[in-house]
């Protein structure tokens, strides 16, 4: 009944801030998150997706892809594995041409450097992070890819992040989520929603992330199950946090007083 009222209001007032994705996308993969259930608006948002894979909604229902074009989203899609990144860049080529989506072939972790990436897709192997790109030569075959911290990533995106800030941060980095979310405070502007995979995290790692995010004004809002047949038979695979303390409204000159 409430949703019917929202739709009637949208029709009557011309308000198009609520934009829904389709339930399915080819080849009939159900989305595991409907952002319209968790956001006050779903049109004209800015996202940063770390571990964006190929971008398209394949395998388990990508949480970003279905919204970008119909809901006029802009953002950054970051992928570590070189051959996967090339597919990502191809799939977002039209959006990059419009300067609405930027794609980056980087890894993100708690320290900067370079790592040798061997293999392809989600089975790719990742070498140790070293300071000098030339030092990766001793780590076998593969391609050296730059690894950045999340603060460095924000700095590289400073010309893309709008004045309204970052609406959604998504992480799917095969167990490396703790090194990104539990080590350093998130840079400003902080995302209002954070969605990350928990399937490869230990209880301790999830607790460390929770403590770190809560100290920055977030609260856990949902554990999400993938809606395909395999996902329905498993525990929740992703976790969503929302920002409840609006640090964006606090002047930057007093941030240090709050130990942010």
C-alpha positions as a printed Julia matrix, in Angstrom:
260×3 Matrix{Float64}:
  0.0     0.0     0.0
  2.85    2.39    0.84
  4.57    1.56   -2.44
  1.34    2.2    -4.34
  1.15    5.61   -2.7
  4.75    6.37   -3.72
  3.99    5.49   -7.33
  0.83    7.6    -7.32
  2.76   10.52   -5.84
  5.5    10.13   -8.43
  2.92   10.16  -11.22
  1.08   13.15   -9.79
  4.12   15.3    -9.03
  6.53   14.19  -11.71
  9.0    13.11   -9.0
 11.34   10.57  -10.58
 13.8    10.19   -7.7
 12.71    6.56   -7.29
 13.97    4.44  -10.17
 13.55    0.67  -10.03
 15.69   -1.95  -11.72
 14.28   -4.95  -13.47
 13.95   -8.07  -11.34
 15.83  -10.18  -13.86
 18.39   -9.54  -16.52
 19.8   -11.86  -19.2
 20.37  -14.67  -18.72
 17.64  -14.48  -16.08
 19.9   -13.84  -13.08
 17.91  -12.36  -10.17
 19.4    -9.33   -8.44
 20.32   -9.91   -4.8
 19.75   -6.29   -3.82
 17.04   -3.83   -4.81
 18.49   -0.44   -3.95
 15.04    1.13   -3.94
 14.37   -0.83   -0.74
 17.34    0.77    1.04
 17.77    4.26   -0.45
 15.58    7.36   -0.22
 16.27    7.93   -3.93
 17.75    5.76   -6.64
 18.13    8.19   -9.5
 21.28   10.23  -10.27
 23.52    8.43   -7.76
 27.32    8.14   -7.69
 28.92    4.76   -6.99
 32.4     3.33   -6.5
 32.63   -0.4    -7.17
 35.83   -2.21   -6.14
 36.06   -5.66   -7.68
 33.67   -4.77  -10.49
 34.47   -7.93  -12.48
 33.2    -7.5   -16.07
 30.46   -5.1   -14.99
 27.57   -7.02  -16.48
 25.0    -8.84  -14.4
 26.39  -12.35  -14.76
 26.67  -15.3   -12.41
 25.19  -13.87   -9.24
 23.49  -10.59  -10.09
 25.75   -7.52  -10.19
 24.46   -4.87   -7.73
 25.37   -1.88   -9.93
 25.0    -2.78  -13.61
 21.19   -2.86  -13.8
 20.86    0.67  -12.4
 23.55    2.66  -14.21
 21.79    3.42  -17.48
 18.06    3.46  -16.6
 18.64    5.38  -13.35
 21.29    7.78  -14.69
 24.05    6.7   -12.31
 27.66    7.76  -12.63
 30.69    6.37  -10.89
 33.9     4.38  -10.92
 34.34    0.67  -11.63
 37.64   -0.76  -10.35
 38.96   -4.2   -11.31
 42.28   -5.85  -10.43
 42.6    -8.71  -12.95
 43.85   -7.35  -16.31
 41.86   -9.56  -18.71
 38.71   -9.09  -16.66
 39.32   -5.35  -16.64
 39.46   -5.27  -20.46
 35.98   -6.83  -20.59
 34.77   -4.36  -17.95
 36.12   -1.46  -19.98
 34.41   -2.76  -23.13
 31.08   -3.17  -21.34
 31.2     0.37  -19.98
 32.66    1.93  -23.16
 29.5     3.89  -23.93
 29.37    5.29  -20.39
 33.05    6.25  -20.44
 32.5     8.06  -23.72
 29.83   10.12  -21.93
 32.18   10.72  -18.95
 29.67    9.06  -16.66
 31.69    6.0   -15.65
 35.46    5.73  -15.25
 37.1     2.29  -15.22
 40.39    1.66  -13.4
 42.71   -1.35  -13.52
 43.84   -1.23   -9.89
 43.8    -3.36   -6.8
 42.8    -1.82   -3.46
 44.3    -2.89   -0.14
 45.77   -1.49    3.08
 49.1    -0.63    1.46
 50.2     0.73   -1.89
 52.58   -0.85   -4.38
 52.47   -3.36   -7.2
 51.46   -7.01   -7.41
 51.91   -9.6   -10.14
 48.57  -10.97  -11.38
 48.64  -14.39  -13.04
 45.73  -16.25  -14.59
 42.29  -14.89  -15.34
 38.91  -14.22  -13.79
 38.16  -15.15  -10.19
 40.8   -17.92  -10.29
 43.64  -15.44  -10.88
 46.53  -15.59   -8.43
 47.92  -12.44   -6.81
 51.57  -12.02   -5.83
 52.94  -10.12   -2.88
 52.63   -6.34   -2.86
 56.02   -4.69   -3.41
 56.96   -1.02   -3.53
 58.74   -1.04   -6.89
 57.02   -2.28  -10.05
 60.3    -3.77  -11.26
 60.48   -5.95   -8.14
 57.46   -7.95   -9.34
 59.61   -9.57  -12.04
 60.66  -12.28   -9.61
 57.11  -13.47   -9.02
 56.67  -15.58  -12.15
 54.53  -14.93  -15.2
 51.77  -12.39  -15.18
 51.13   -8.66  -15.29
 52.17   -6.12  -12.68
 49.14   -4.12  -11.5
 49.2    -1.1    -9.22
 47.67   -1.51   -5.76
 46.35    1.58   -3.98
 44.83    2.34   -0.61
 41.24    3.47   -0.45
 42.4     7.0     0.41
 44.58    7.04   -2.71
 41.65    5.78   -4.76
 39.47    8.66   -3.54
 42.25   11.1    -4.43
 42.44    9.73   -7.97
 38.7    10.11   -8.31
 38.53   13.66   -6.92
 37.63   15.09  -10.33
 34.82   12.55  -10.74
 33.18   12.54   -7.3
 30.33   15.09   -7.36
 29.7    17.72   -4.72
 26.81   15.58   -3.45
 29.33   12.9    -2.46
 29.51    9.12   -2.85
 26.17    7.36   -2.53
 27.25    3.72   -2.78
 30.52    1.85   -2.21
 30.52   -1.81   -3.28
 33.33   -4.26   -2.56
 33.72   -7.8    -3.88
 37.39   -8.59   -3.44
 37.43  -12.28   -2.52
 38.24  -11.97    1.19
 40.29   -8.77    1.08
 37.4    -6.63    2.37
 38.93   -6.4     5.85
 42.17   -4.91    4.54
 40.13   -2.12    2.96
 37.39   -1.47    5.51
 38.95   -2.36    8.87
 42.4    -0.76    8.62
 41.92    2.94    7.94
 39.02    5.35    8.17
 37.12    5.89    4.97
 38.05    9.11    3.19
 35.68   12.03    2.76
 33.15   12.27    1.33
 32.13    9.02    2.96
 29.65    6.82    1.11
 26.13    6.75    2.49
 25.81    3.0     1.8
 28.48    0.29    1.83
 27.8    -3.16    0.39
 30.48   -5.82    0.67
 30.84   -9.57    0.33
 31.15  -11.52    3.59
 31.22  -15.04    2.17
 35.02  -15.32    2.49
 35.38  -13.51    5.83
 35.92  -15.07    9.25
 33.81  -14.04   12.24
 36.8   -12.06   13.55
 37.19  -10.19   10.25
 33.49   -9.33   10.14
 33.65   -8.09   13.74
 36.7    -5.92   12.96
 34.93   -4.34   10.0
 31.81   -3.78   12.08
 33.75   -2.05   14.86
 35.6     0.17   12.4
 32.49    1.19   10.47
 30.44    1.86   13.61
 33.21    4.15   14.88
 32.72    6.21   11.72
 28.95    6.61   12.04
 27.66    3.52   10.22
 25.26    0.79   11.25
 24.55   -2.6     9.75
 21.23   -2.53    7.9
 20.93   -5.88    6.11
 22.48   -9.25    5.35
 21.65  -10.28    1.8
 21.21  -13.66    0.13
 21.83  -14.13   -3.57
 18.56  -15.07   -5.25
 19.87  -17.78   -7.57
 19.37  -21.44   -6.66
 22.86  -21.85   -5.21
 22.66  -18.64   -3.18
 19.3   -19.49   -1.68
 20.81  -22.63   -0.17
 23.65  -20.71    1.5
 23.99  -18.25    4.41
 23.93  -14.52    3.54
 26.8   -13.62    1.23
 26.74   -9.82    1.39
 26.31   -7.18    4.09
 24.96   -3.64    3.82
 25.82   -0.69    6.07
 24.29    2.78    6.07
 25.71    6.06    7.28
 23.59    7.4    10.12
 25.84   10.27   11.3
 26.07   12.84    8.54
 29.74   13.81    8.75
 29.36   15.55    5.38
 27.69   18.42    7.2
 30.58   18.82    9.67
 33.15   21.42    8.58
 36.47   19.77    7.55
 38.44   22.01    9.93
 36.85   20.26   12.95
 37.16   16.68   11.7
 40.39   16.17   13.63
 38.66   17.11   16.88
 36.23   14.24   16.38
 39.07   11.8    15.62
 37.49   10.92   12.28
